Structures are given as C-alpha cells and as structure tokens.
C-alpha cells in the first residue's frame, strides 16, 4: 500500500458541504477540523463526516500522510478519548469468579503467542469462554485467593476450564493458596498493564508476513484489545480478522507503512500512524500512542 496515495483518495471524499473559509475561521490551525490544536487522522475522520470538498480533503491527507509539511503542528494524538460504546465488554473493575489450578506452561508456546514473555510477570491461562478467541490475550489481571492477591498476564488458554476458571503458573499458585490444595476458589479482575504506564503500544508481525499477506499482533496495550483496523487507500478504516492465536491477519493491507485504529474492551479508541511492515518476526516495533486509564 502506497501511503501517499491514501492521502489523495481520502481527501477526495471529504470536503464539499462546508465552505473552506468557514471551516478555517473556526480553527486556529489550517486543516484542524476538530479544533483540538493538532492535525492528524482524527481531522480526516471529522472532515469526511462533514463532507469537506475534495480539494481540502486532499490537502489534509497530504499533510497527515507526509506529502506536505508547510504547517507546524504537534503530531501527538489528542488527549480526549474517543469511545466506541458498541465495543464495551464490561465495566472497568468487574469481578469474575471461578476455580484456580496450576501448571508449568505459558512463558513459552502459550496460545496467545506472546513469546518471549518476560519473567517480570506471573503468567496465567484463561478459560475458553473468557479468553473469547484471544479477546483477553495479553490481559493484565489481579487474581485473589485465600492467601492474597497477585498480578498476572494472560498468555495461554485453558480449554477445559469453565467460565471464570484460571490455570496459574506453578510458582505463582502458592502466593494465593496452599499448593497442596491443587484447586481453589479464586476471583479476578482486569487491571491496567503496569508496563504501559511509560511506554506506547507495540506491534509484532507474524513469520511469513509480506505485502501480500500479513499477520500483526498488538502488544503492551494498557487494556485488552477487541478490534484492529487499518486505513485503506479509499480513506476508510477496515477491520482486520483476529485469529484465536492472537494475530490479526489480512491479505489486503499492502506494504505499509500503516495507520492503525485500535479499540480496547472498554471502547477506548486510539489511532497509531506510520507503523512500518517488518519481514522479521523477531522485531517488536514501538508505536506512538497508548490507551488512557
């Protein structure tokens, strides 16, 4: 996908209904259609919603996607949060209950394919129902048993578990219950990933990814991810299908670099721009944004 071609096509879809002099009179920065002091993908969305003229849209896309640099603005995503109510899984802080057991896997070869998993985290396998085709892959949760609470990263699936059940890493289980019990009642809730506090979302491409087929994984997200979309050549965000092993896969994305729109399980939406395609499946590519708390 040629990123510069996107700008011209997106621009062509947006600008006819509102005279450009009226729009610019409402903003302090040219092309800042949502008046947040920043020119970026959010302005493309606003411009399209307002049926801006093709000329103006082309100018906007050219700037956002790198063809024009005659406006001095910050490239940061605005701090106000966009919410997609249809994507909300549950209220923040929802408590789940089930049985806790233990096993020795998850750091390598877990179903969420998050290798290499840092040993800075205790890891846990989640029951099939709550894992929900990788929706809670990479979730950070607080697990509580009779001896206390610990924080854990979901890296694997527990196919035979009922809703609410968890299979804890063998060395973590004694921190919440006596090991000799083997199976105990637990409660758990989703909490913000602590490493996301000072770092952006990151991306990892699946082995074999090319401009003709690509698998991409989102990592270091503050909350679990429910949807990934890419900006196509027509200026539309297209949802990418997610596999149960936690990769979003597409034959249509092209060669990049990509503009991704990412939605978490609380409906919070961020847009990350200029993410390159990598043919090296061992490379973790840092993004530029993070979900708010």
C-alpha positions as a printed Julia matrix, in Angstrom:
293×3 Matrix{Float64}:
   0.0     0.0    0.0
   1.44    3.37  -1.01
   0.77    5.63   1.95
   0.97    8.82  -0.11
  -1.74    7.59  -2.44
  -4.06    7.21   0.52
  -3.88   10.92   1.19
  -5.15   11.95  -2.2
  -8.0     9.48  -2.22
  -9.11   10.22   1.34
  -9.01   13.91   0.62
 -11.2    13.44  -2.4
 -14.02   12.07  -0.26
 -14.39   14.8    2.36
 -14.78   18.49   1.56
 -17.8    19.73  -0.46
 -20.55   20.59   2.05
 -18.87   23.3    4.15
 -17.07   26.27   2.58
 -13.38   26.15   3.46
 -13.31   29.75   4.67
 -16.0    28.97   7.27
 -14.18   25.86   8.46
 -10.87   27.65   8.78
 -12.48   30.51  10.63
 -13.5    28.03  13.33
  -9.99   26.62  13.8
  -6.72   28.19  14.92
  -4.64   25.91  12.7
  -5.36   25.3    8.98
  -6.76   21.78   8.42
  -7.54   21.34  12.14
 -11.14   20.33  11.51
 -11.91   19.1   15.03
 -10.3    22.2   16.61
  -8.08   20.31  19.05
  -4.87   22.14  18.08
  -3.42   19.09  16.31
  -3.61   17.97  12.68
  -3.75   14.17  12.35
  -6.01   11.25  11.4
  -8.79   12.46  13.69
  -9.13   15.51  11.42
  -9.5    13.26   8.38
 -12.37   11.48  10.11
 -14.02   14.78  11.1
 -13.56   16.2    7.63
 -15.17   13.18   5.98
 -18.1    13.34   8.4
 -18.61   16.98   7.41
 -18.44   16.28   3.64
 -15.49   18.62   3.08
 -14.54   19.43  -0.51
 -12.21   17.13  -2.43
  -9.58   19.85  -2.71
  -9.49   20.44   1.03
  -9.51   16.73   1.84
  -6.58   16.11  -0.5
  -4.62   18.89   1.18
  -5.41   17.47   4.62
  -4.44   13.92   3.68
  -1.27   15.09   2.02
  -0.18   16.75   5.23
  -1.24   13.97   7.63
   0.32   11.24   5.49
   3.53   13.08   4.73
   3.26   14.81   1.35
   3.08   18.34   2.73
   5.0    19.84   5.64
   4.09   23.52   5.49
   2.05   23.52   8.73
   3.86   23.41  12.05
   1.82   21.37  14.5
   2.35   18.63  17.09
   1.97   15.08  15.73
   0.58   13.81  19.01
  -2.83   12.18  19.33
  -5.25   14.42  21.26
  -5.7    13.62  24.93
  -9.51   13.46  24.8
 -10.67    9.86  24.49
 -12.89    8.57  21.69
 -15.28    5.86  22.93
 -16.9     3.15  20.83
 -19.81    2.1   23.04
 -20.55   -0.95  20.89
 -17.14   -2.42  21.76
 -17.52   -2.29  25.55
 -17.16   -5.79  27.03
 -17.86   -4.96  30.68
 -17.5    -2.09  33.16
 -13.98   -1.49  34.44
 -13.34   -3.34  37.7
 -15.8    -6.18  37.01
 -15.09   -9.12  39.35
 -15.02  -12.66  37.93
 -15.04  -15.84  40.0
 -14.05  -19.43  39.31
 -11.57  -22.15  40.24
  -7.82  -21.72  40.28
  -5.4   -24.55  39.43
  -1.72  -24.56  38.39
   0.51  -25.8   35.56
   4.04  -25.31  34.28
   3.47  -23.66  30.89
   2.73  -20.24  29.46
   6.1   -18.5   29.27
   6.91  -20.28  26.01
   4.4   -21.57  23.49
   1.28  -20.13  25.11
  -1.81  -19.97  22.91
  -1.67  -16.14  22.88
   1.72  -16.39  21.1
   3.29  -13.62  23.17
   6.78  -15.19  23.18
   9.14  -14.11  24.51
   7.2   -13.46  27.74
   9.17  -11.53  30.34
   9.71  -13.29  33.67
   8.91   -9.95  35.27
   5.3   -11.16  35.06
   3.49  -14.09  36.62
   1.58  -15.74  33.8
  -1.8   -17.48  33.67
  -4.01  -19.47  31.29
  -7.63  -18.33  31.0
 -10.72  -20.45  30.39
 -12.02  -20.72  26.82
 -15.15  -18.62  27.41
 -13.42  -15.58  28.91
 -10.41  -15.89  26.59
 -13.01  -15.47  23.82
 -10.97  -16.1   20.68
  -8.0   -14.07  22.0
 -10.03  -11.04  23.13
  -8.35  -11.28  26.55
  -4.96  -12.39  25.24
  -2.37  -10.17  26.88
  -4.83   -9.02  29.55
  -3.3    -8.0   32.86
  -5.39   -9.27  35.76
  -5.36   -9.25  39.55
  -6.04  -12.73  40.95
  -7.16  -13.2   44.55
  -7.21  -16.36  46.66
  -7.28  -17.17  50.35
  -3.65  -16.07  50.91
  -3.74  -12.8   49.0
  -3.66  -11.22  45.53
  -1.12  -11.21  42.68
  -0.96   -9.59  39.26
  -0.76  -11.89  36.24
  -0.51  -11.72  32.42
  -2.83  -13.88  30.28
  -0.57  -15.76  27.86
  -2.4   -19.05  27.39
  -5.82  -20.7   27.15
  -7.43  -23.29  29.44
  -9.73  -25.15  27.0
 -11.35  -27.43  29.57
 -12.0   -24.71  32.17
 -15.46  -23.34  32.85
 -16.18  -19.6   32.73
 -14.17  -17.8   35.41
 -11.53  -20.54  35.79
  -7.79  -19.81  35.69
  -4.71  -22.06  35.47
  -1.88  -20.23  37.27
   1.84  -20.7   36.69
   3.06  -23.33  39.16
   5.29  -20.95  41.17
   2.56  -18.31  41.42
  -0.17  -20.56  42.84
   1.31  -20.78  46.39
   1.09  -16.98  46.61
  -2.72  -17.13  46.56
  -3.44  -20.56  48.13
  -1.65  -23.59  49.64
  -0.16  -25.67  46.82
  -1.38  -28.96  48.32
  -4.99  -27.93  47.7
  -4.48  -28.03  43.94
  -7.85  -26.44  43.09
  -9.22  -23.44  44.98
 -11.86  -20.71  44.59
 -10.42  -17.5   43.07
 -11.67  -14.12  41.97
 -10.05  -11.89  39.37
 -10.46   -8.57  37.6
  -8.79   -6.82  34.65
  -6.38   -4.04  35.66
  -4.1    -1.68  33.66
  -0.87   -3.24  32.4
   1.82   -1.61  34.53
   4.48   -1.57  31.79
   2.11    0.51  29.62
   2.44    3.45  32.01
   5.63    4.74  30.41
   5.62    3.01  27.02
   3.42    3.03  23.89
   1.55    0.17  22.3
   3.85   -2.01  20.19
   3.45   -4.33  17.21
   4.88   -7.68  16.12
   4.47   -9.27  12.7
   3.93  -12.98  12.19
   6.5   -15.15  10.45
   5.96  -15.04   6.7
   4.34  -11.6    6.63
   4.69   -9.72   3.31
   2.78   -7.04   1.41
   0.55   -9.83   0.05
  -0.33  -11.45   3.39
   0.32  -10.13   6.83
  -0.28  -11.11  10.44
   0.15   -8.41  13.05
  -0.09   -8.61  16.83
  -0.7    -5.69  19.17
   1.35   -5.73  22.38
   1.89   -3.66  25.51
  -1.7    -2.42  25.47
  -2.94   -0.98  28.76
  -6.2    -2.93  28.43
  -7.14   -5.94  26.25
  -7.72   -5.27  22.55
 -11.07   -6.03  20.93
 -10.53   -4.63  17.42
  -7.77   -3.63  14.98
  -8.45   -1.66  11.77
  -6.15   -0.26   9.08
  -6.64    2.8    6.88
  -7.06    1.74   3.25
  -6.44    3.61   0.0
 -10.03    4.89  -0.04
  -9.6     6.59   3.33
 -11.72    4.03   5.19
 -10.79    2.03   8.25
 -11.12   -1.7    7.54
 -11.37   -4.22  10.37
  -8.76   -6.99  10.34
  -9.85  -10.5   11.31
  -8.41  -11.83  14.56
  -7.32  -15.43  14.94
  -7.67  -17.39  18.24
  -3.86  -17.41  18.48
  -3.85  -13.6   18.84
  -2.77  -12.36  15.42
  -4.82  -10.06  13.18
  -4.43  -11.34   9.6
  -5.15   -9.76   6.21
  -4.35  -10.2    2.51
  -5.37   -6.63   1.71
  -3.2    -4.36   3.89
  -0.36   -3.93   1.41
   3.24   -2.89   2.01
   2.73   -0.17   4.62
   3.56    1.91   6.47
   0.18    1.56   8.16
  -2.24    3.73  10.05
  -3.99    1.54  12.62
  -7.13    2.26  14.63
  -7.22    0.13  17.79
 -10.16   -0.34  20.16
  -9.93   -1.84  23.64
 -12.59   -3.8   25.58
 -13.8    -0.58  27.22
 -14.49    1.04  23.84
 -11.48    3.38  24.06
 -10.08    4.13  20.6
  -6.58    5.23  19.6
  -5.04    5.79  16.16
  -1.38    4.97  15.56
   0.25    6.22  12.38
   3.32    5.36  10.28
   3.79    1.78  11.51
   6.18    0.03   9.08
   5.79   -3.53   7.83
   8.59   -5.79   9.03
   9.57   -9.13   7.49
  11.47  -10.02  10.66
   9.12  -11.78  13.08
  11.54  -11.3   16.0
  11.33   -7.5   15.92
   9.0    -5.6   18.26
   8.01   -2.28  16.64
   7.16    0.55  19.06
   4.07    2.59  18.3
   3.35    6.17  19.33
   0.15    6.01  21.43
  -1.29    4.34  24.5
  -4.77    3.89  25.92
  -5.73    6.18  28.8
  -6.58    4.77  32.21
